[in-house]
Tab-separated table of C-alpha atoms in Angstrom:
chain	number	residue	atom	x	y	z
A	27	UNK	CA	0.027	0.348	0.150
A	28	UNK	CA	2.872	2.754	1.162
A	29	UNK	CA	4.991	2.245	-2.228
A	30	UNK	CA	1.449	1.906	-4.058
A	31	UNK	CA	0.645	5.844	-2.381
A	32	UNK	CA	4.487	6.756	-3.117
A	33	UNK	CA	4.239	6.441	-6.827
A	34	UNK	CA	1.338	8.646	-7.299
A	35	UNK	CA	3.606	10.908	-5.489
A	36	UNK	CA	6.346	11.532	-7.874
A	37	UNK	CA	7.631	15.364	-7.485
A	38	UNK	CA	7.010	15.098	-3.729
A	39	UNK	CA	9.715	16.387	-1.705
A	40	UNK	CA	10.689	13.254	0.058
A	41	UNK	CA	12.397	13.721	3.109
A	42	UNK	CA	9.517	15.063	4.831
A	43	UNK	CA	6.563	14.612	2.702
A	44	UNK	CA	7.581	10.096	2.640
A	45	UNK	CA	9.145	9.214	5.198
A	46	UNK	CA	8.336	8.821	8.852
A	47	UNK	CA	11.840	9.270	10.018
A	48	UNK	CA	14.903	11.454	9.547
A	49	UNK	CA	17.171	10.357	6.910
A	50	UNK	CA	20.219	11.945	5.029
A	51	UNK	CA	18.894	13.050	0.868
A	52	UNK	CA	19.808	10.668	-1.260
A	53	UNK	CA	20.544	10.200	-5.251
A	54	UNK	CA	17.245	10.355	-6.290
A	55	UNK	CA	16.037	12.753	-3.685
A	56	UNK	CA	19.114	14.876	-5.523
A	57	UNK	CA	17.779	14.281	-8.465
A	58	UNK	CA	13.767	15.010	-7.491
A	59	UNK	CA	14.859	18.238	-6.628
A	60	UNK	CA	16.994	19.089	-9.852
A	61	UNK	CA	14.004	18.235	-11.854
A	62	UNK	CA	11.265	20.522	-10.167
A	63	UNK	CA	13.878	23.179	-10.570
A	64	UNK	CA	14.014	22.903	-13.976
A	65	UNK	CA	9.968	21.376	-14.654
A	66	UNK	CA	7.947	24.085	-16.012
A	67	UNK	CA	4.300	22.817	-15.933
A	68	UNK	CA	2.432	23.700	-13.194
A	69	UNK	CA	4.046	26.737	-12.238
A	70	UNK	CA	3.139	30.599	-13.135
A	71	UNK	CA	5.532	32.973	-14.329
A	72	UNK	CA	4.702	36.025	-11.885
A	73	UNK	CA	8.343	38.234	-12.614
A	74	UNK	CA	10.729	38.783	-15.236
A	75	UNK	CA	13.290	41.482	-15.387
A	76	UNK	CA	17.354	42.123	-15.936
A	77	UNK	CA	18.285	37.879	-15.758
A	78	UNK	CA	16.185	37.060	-12.607
A	79	UNK	CA	12.355	35.528	-12.861
A	80	UNK	CA	9.918	33.948	-10.052
A	81	UNK	CA	7.575	31.255	-10.378
A	82	UNK	CA	4.831	30.123	-8.205
A	83	UNK	CA	2.854	27.071	-8.231
A	84	UNK	CA	-0.360	27.375	-9.752
A	85	UNK	CA	-1.882	25.270	-7.454
A	86	UNK	CA	-1.097	26.091	-4.349
A	87	UNK	CA	-1.506	30.355	-5.229
A	88	UNK	CA	-4.079	30.609	-2.663
A	89	UNK	CA	-3.750	28.024	0.102
A	90	UNK	CA	-1.656	28.484	2.977
A	91	UNK	CA	1.620	26.743	1.554
A	92	UNK	CA	3.249	28.633	-0.482
A	93	UNK	CA	5.995	27.198	-3.055
A	94	UNK	CA	8.132	29.896	-4.860
A	95	UNK	CA	10.649	29.246	-7.703
A	96	UNK	CA	13.467	31.787	-8.369
A	97	UNK	CA	16.577	31.145	-11.221
A	98	UNK	CA	18.439	34.025	-12.002
A	99	UNK	CA	21.729	34.488	-13.992
A	100	UNK	CA	25.066	35.347	-12.686
A	101	UNK	CA	27.470	36.882	-15.822
A	102	UNK	CA	30.293	36.999	-13.444
A	103	UNK	CA	29.945	34.382	-10.808
A	104	UNK	CA	31.310	30.598	-11.542
A	105	UNK	CA	29.229	28.217	-10.502
A	106	UNK	CA	31.711	26.962	-7.783
A	107	UNK	CA	32.257	30.768	-5.727
A	108	UNK	CA	28.605	30.877	-5.291
A	109	UNK	CA	27.745	27.238	-4.331
A	110	UNK	CA	31.216	28.759	-1.713
A	111	UNK	CA	28.345	32.100	-1.573
A	112	UNK	CA	25.897	30.028	0.162
A	113	UNK	CA	27.645	27.493	2.652
A	114	UNK	CA	29.504	30.093	4.405
A	115	UNK	CA	27.237	31.621	7.403
A	116	UNK	CA	29.953	33.622	8.710
A	117	UNK	CA	29.214	35.457	5.538
A	118	UNK	CA	25.462	35.010	5.280
A	119	UNK	CA	25.739	37.373	8.964
A	120	UNK	CA	27.637	40.472	6.507
A	121	UNK	CA	25.532	40.115	2.957
A	122	UNK	CA	21.673	38.827	4.214
A	123	UNK	CA	19.945	41.956	5.767
A	124	UNK	CA	17.006	39.776	6.808
A	125	UNK	CA	18.546	37.245	8.657
A	126	UNK	CA	18.465	37.911	13.180
A	127	UNK	CA	20.473	34.717	13.494
A	128	UNK	CA	22.143	31.508	12.204
A	129	UNK	CA	24.796	28.991	13.197
A	130	UNK	CA	25.144	25.342	12.517
A	131	UNK	CA	24.255	22.913	15.138
A	132	UNK	CA	26.102	19.262	14.425
A	133	UNK	CA	27.812	17.228	11.599
A	134	UNK	CA	25.731	14.130	11.080
A	135	UNK	CA	27.724	13.044	8.093
A	136	UNK	CA	30.767	14.370	5.045
A	137	UNK	CA	28.133	16.334	3.712
A	138	UNK	CA	24.919	16.934	5.808
A	139	UNK	CA	24.462	19.266	8.748
A	140	UNK	CA	21.545	20.477	11.113
A	141	UNK	CA	20.926	24.422	11.535
A	142	UNK	CA	19.233	26.237	12.408
A	143	UNK	CA	18.081	30.105	11.134
A	144	UNK	CA	16.144	32.821	11.958
A	145	UNK	CA	14.575	36.338	9.613
A	146	UNK	CA	12.482	39.210	10.330
A	147	UNK	CA	9.942	38.717	8.440
A	148	UNK	CA	7.746	42.347	6.701
A	149	UNK	CA	6.247	44.521	9.570
A	150	UNK	CA	4.144	43.840	11.015
A	151	UNK	CA	4.631	40.593	10.782
A	152	UNK	CA	5.980	37.506	13.158
A	153	UNK	CA	10.014	36.951	12.476
A	154	UNK	CA	10.182	33.212	11.883
A	155	UNK	CA	12.995	30.580	12.407
A	156	UNK	CA	13.515	26.762	11.267
A	157	UNK	CA	15.788	24.154	12.303
A	158	UNK	CA	17.334	22.255	9.447
A	159	UNK	CA	18.814	19.296	8.324
A	160	UNK	CA	20.589	20.191	5.658
A	161	UNK	CA	22.745	18.747	3.085
A	162	UNK	CA	24.998	18.987	-0.195
A	163	UNK	CA	26.198	17.248	-3.012
A	164	UNK	CA	28.002	18.678	-6.305
A	165	UNK	CA	27.371	17.374	-9.712
A	166	UNK	CA	30.316	17.561	-11.673
A	167	UNK	CA	30.329	21.037	-12.222
A	168	UNK	CA	26.801	21.433	-10.874
A	169	UNK	CA	25.747	21.599	-7.584
A	170	UNK	CA	22.445	20.615	-4.763
A	171	UNK	CA	21.848	22.330	-1.572
A	172	UNK	CA	18.650	21.804	-0.270
A	173	UNK	CA	17.100	21.119	3.678
A	174	UNK	CA	14.161	20.319	5.420
A	175	UNK	CA	13.162	20.837	8.937
A	176	UNK	CA	13.631	18.823	11.555
A	177	UNK	CA	12.740	19.195	15.556
A	178	UNK	CA	16.510	19.280	17.898
A	179	UNK	CA	15.963	18.388	21.147
A	180	UNK	CA	18.091	21.858	22.550
A	181	UNK	CA	15.897	23.932	20.672
A	182	UNK	CA	12.115	24.478	20.482
A	183	UNK	CA	10.105	26.919	19.349
A	184	UNK	CA	10.706	30.439	21.064
A	185	UNK	CA	8.415	32.083	22.967
A	186	UNK	CA	9.296	35.299	20.550
A	187	UNK	CA	9.397	33.616	17.078
A	188	UNK	CA	7.368	31.086	14.778
A	189	UNK	CA	8.451	28.379	14.319
A	190	UNK	CA	8.191	28.166	10.310
A	191	UNK	CA	8.596	24.428	8.419
A	192	UNK	CA	10.737	23.660	6.066
A	193	UNK	CA	8.879	20.112	3.829
A	194	UNK	CA	11.941	21.228	0.752
A	195	UNK	CA	13.616	24.583	0.637
A	196	UNK	CA	17.023	24.563	-2.156
A	197	UNK	CA	19.482	25.782	-4.658
A	198	UNK	CA	20.415	24.047	-7.895
A	199	UNK	CA	23.337	25.656	-9.031
A	200	UNK	CA	24.166	25.098	-12.952
A	201	UNK	CA	28.032	25.938	-14.227
A	202	UNK	CA	27.603	28.156	-18.058
A	203	UNK	CA	30.823	28.572	-18.140
A	204	UNK	CA	34.033	29.345	-16.357
A	205	UNK	CA	33.108	32.620	-14.916
A	206	UNK	CA	29.018	32.235	-15.270
A	207	UNK	CA	26.144	29.939	-14.051
A	208	UNK	CA	22.567	30.113	-13.277
A	209	UNK	CA	21.050	29.649	-9.471
A	210	UNK	CA	17.762	28.085	-9.335
A	211	UNK	CA	16.094	28.263	-6.277
A	212	UNK	CA	13.221	26.784	-5.065
A	213	UNK	CA	10.924	26.786	-1.527
A	214	UNK	CA	7.796	24.837	-0.470
A	215	UNK	CA	7.099	26.499	3.479
A	216	UNK	CA	4.334	26.508	5.472
A	217	UNK	CA	4.760	29.726	7.483
A	218	UNK	CA	2.493	28.015	9.824
A	219	UNK	CA	-0.430	30.668	9.742
A	220	UNK	CA	-2.692	32.541	7.636
A	221	UNK	CA	-0.720	35.098	6.306
A	222	UNK	CA	-2.115	38.097	4.228
A	223	UNK	CA	-2.409	38.658	-0.042
A	224	UNK	CA	0.209	41.148	0.060
A	225	UNK	CA	2.748	38.564	1.682
A	226	UNK	CA	2.459	36.283	-0.897
A	227	UNK	CA	2.196	39.196	-3.765
A	228	UNK	CA	4.815	40.797	-2.740
A	229	UNK	CA	7.287	37.518	-1.841
A	230	UNK	CA	7.585	36.726	-5.705
A	231	UNK	CA	6.906	40.498	-6.616
A	232	UNK	CA	9.167	42.599	-4.850
A	233	UNK	CA	11.439	40.588	-1.482
A	234	UNK	CA	12.392	37.616	-4.283
A	235	UNK	CA	14.074	38.923	-6.731
A	236	UNK	CA	15.673	41.189	-3.795
A	237	UNK	CA	16.829	39.076	-2.565
A	238	UNK	CA	18.704	36.741	-5.249
A	239	UNK	CA	19.733	40.427	-6.614
A	240	UNK	CA	21.766	40.648	-3.343
A	241	UNK	CA	22.592	37.563	-3.279
A	242	UNK	CA	24.819	38.127	-6.816
A	243	UNK	CA	26.242	41.156	-5.400
A	244	UNK	CA	28.000	39.174	-2.317
A	245	UNK	CA	28.603	36.547	-4.329
A	246	UNK	CA	30.915	39.304	-6.625
A	247	UNK	CA	32.575	40.638	-3.478
A	248	UNK	CA	33.039	37.186	-2.008
A	249	UNK	CA	36.419	36.048	-3.587
A	250	UNK	CA	38.001	39.341	-1.779
A	251	UNK	CA	36.114	38.684	1.087
A	252	UNK	CA	37.711	35.496	2.121
A	253	UNK	CA	41.135	36.445	1.241
A	254	UNK	CA	40.598	38.277	4.780
A	255	UNK	CA	38.837	35.744	6.569
A	256	UNK	CA	40.515	32.048	6.698
A	257	UNK	CA	40.691	31.973	2.872
A	258	UNK	CA	41.618	28.009	3.113
A	259	UNK	CA	38.659	27.537	5.548
A	260	UNK	CA	35.567	25.843	3.667
A	261	UNK	CA	34.418	22.474	5.264
A	262	UNK	CA	32.172	21.878	3.072
A	263	UNK	CA	34.664	21.116	0.203
A	264	UNK	CA	37.405	20.019	3.548
A	265	UNK	CA	34.902	17.378	5.939
A	266	UNK	CA	37.917	16.922	8.067
A	267	UNK	CA	38.145	20.688	8.737
A	268	UNK	CA	34.464	20.594	10.526
A	269	UNK	CA	34.455	21.791	14.417
A	270	UNK	CA	31.102	20.793	15.047
A	271	UNK	CA	30.332	17.891	16.966
A	272	UNK	CA	28.798	14.828	15.339
A	273	UNK	CA	25.318	14.378	15.522
A	274	UNK	CA	23.280	10.713	15.062
A	275	UNK	CA	20.048	10.457	13.033
A	276	UNK	CA	18.413	9.300	15.862
A	277	UNK	CA	19.050	12.672	18.235
A	278	UNK	CA	16.203	14.300	15.472
A	279	UNK	CA	13.165	14.110	14.357
A	280	UNK	CA	11.034	14.776	11.374
A	281	UNK	CA	9.255	18.582	12.398
A	282	UNK	CA	5.196	18.043	10.948
A	283	UNK	CA	3.887	21.059	10.156
A	284	UNK	CA	1.009	19.559	11.894
A	285	UNK	CA	1.951	19.510	15.725
A	286	UNK	CA	3.464	23.858	15.400
A	287	UNK	CA	1.048	26.381	16.647
A	288	UNK	CA	-1.172	28.147	13.700
A	289	UNK	CA	-0.573	31.886	13.993
A	290	UNK	CA	-3.763	34.022	11.751
A	291	UNK	CA	-1.829	37.106	10.397
A	292	UNK	CA	-4.590	37.123	7.521
A	293	UNK	CA	-6.230	40.223	8.324
A	294	UNK	CA	-2.819	42.478	9.148
A	295	UNK	CA	-2.198	45.213	6.633
A	296	UNK	CA	1.660	46.651	5.247
A	297	UNK	CA	3.656	48.747	7.113
A	298	UNK	CA	3.922	52.463	6.014
A	299	UNK	CA	7.248	51.999	6.610
A	300	UNK	CA	6.757	48.322	4.246
A	301	UNK	CA	5.279	49.634	1.442
A	302	UNK	CA	7.548	52.614	1.339
A	303	UNK	CA	10.524	50.197	1.442
A	304	UNK	CA	8.568	48.797	-1.884
A	305	UNK	CA	7.615	51.153	-3.546
A	306	UNK	CA	11.875	52.361	-2.911
A	307	UNK	CA	13.290	49.761	-5.900
A	308	UNK	CA	14.890	47.205	-5.454
A	309	UNK	CA	18.799	48.987	-6.404
A	310	UNK	CA	18.824	50.715	-2.789
A	311	UNK	CA	20.853	48.011	-0.545
A	312	UNK	CA	23.724	48.702	0.645
A	313	UNK	CA	26.233	46.746	0.209
A	314	UNK	CA	29.210	48.482	2.760
A	315	UNK	CA	28.988	45.427	5.425
A	316	UNK	CA	30.768	43.326	2.912
A	317	UNK	CA	33.718	44.193	2.924
């Protein structure tokens, strides 16, 4: 019975929906994620400008569970540089203005770990956080990084944040030349709450493109920054460098969305500060923190 049910949902994110226990994604999971990143059927294009495109899942546009896919052409950034930027947690604290706190918790395998990330939501919504199992896989000149939510006994939900659930989130980086690549970001996240429609629209029309462009700027500046900050320290490439303690998978459990409190923010109006920020355009980011 279970095999039959699984076979009717070929694009389902297997790490959560297809399993009751925490497991490190296997080759089939990575292939499935890559296929969905490249798929066009069932996605609605909501934004396309200056080399950045954004899609939302057509069948889920009006549901609580939002699915979004962003793609960006990076003409002056090698695939390996973008891969390093997404892994480098110290550098993320410099360029990701949405981050409140982020840190790695433990190592599971040579290509998987557990980490914490909290981020600012558009005002006046409550800020969110997640605990995720992250795994990565170089595939020739291409790379995949993906994650899904887990429960860690030492990091329960906090009272000042809403614990969101990453059903499956990740990046596909595809090399298009010695100094160019294309990145696809796909996220299926349950924000644990009924969000107002302006948040959904803003995410796809403004926040996602802005975040992708900010990432691109960070990539351009990364080689110079890294030369000044432990240039040879890259545990995602050299697992023997990892300072993280090891953790058994049995210590973790799958974070099911229905076990967390729902927050109804559907009637929350966008703050004047947020509206002014959106009206100000997408190119007004301050990059001084990257030097």
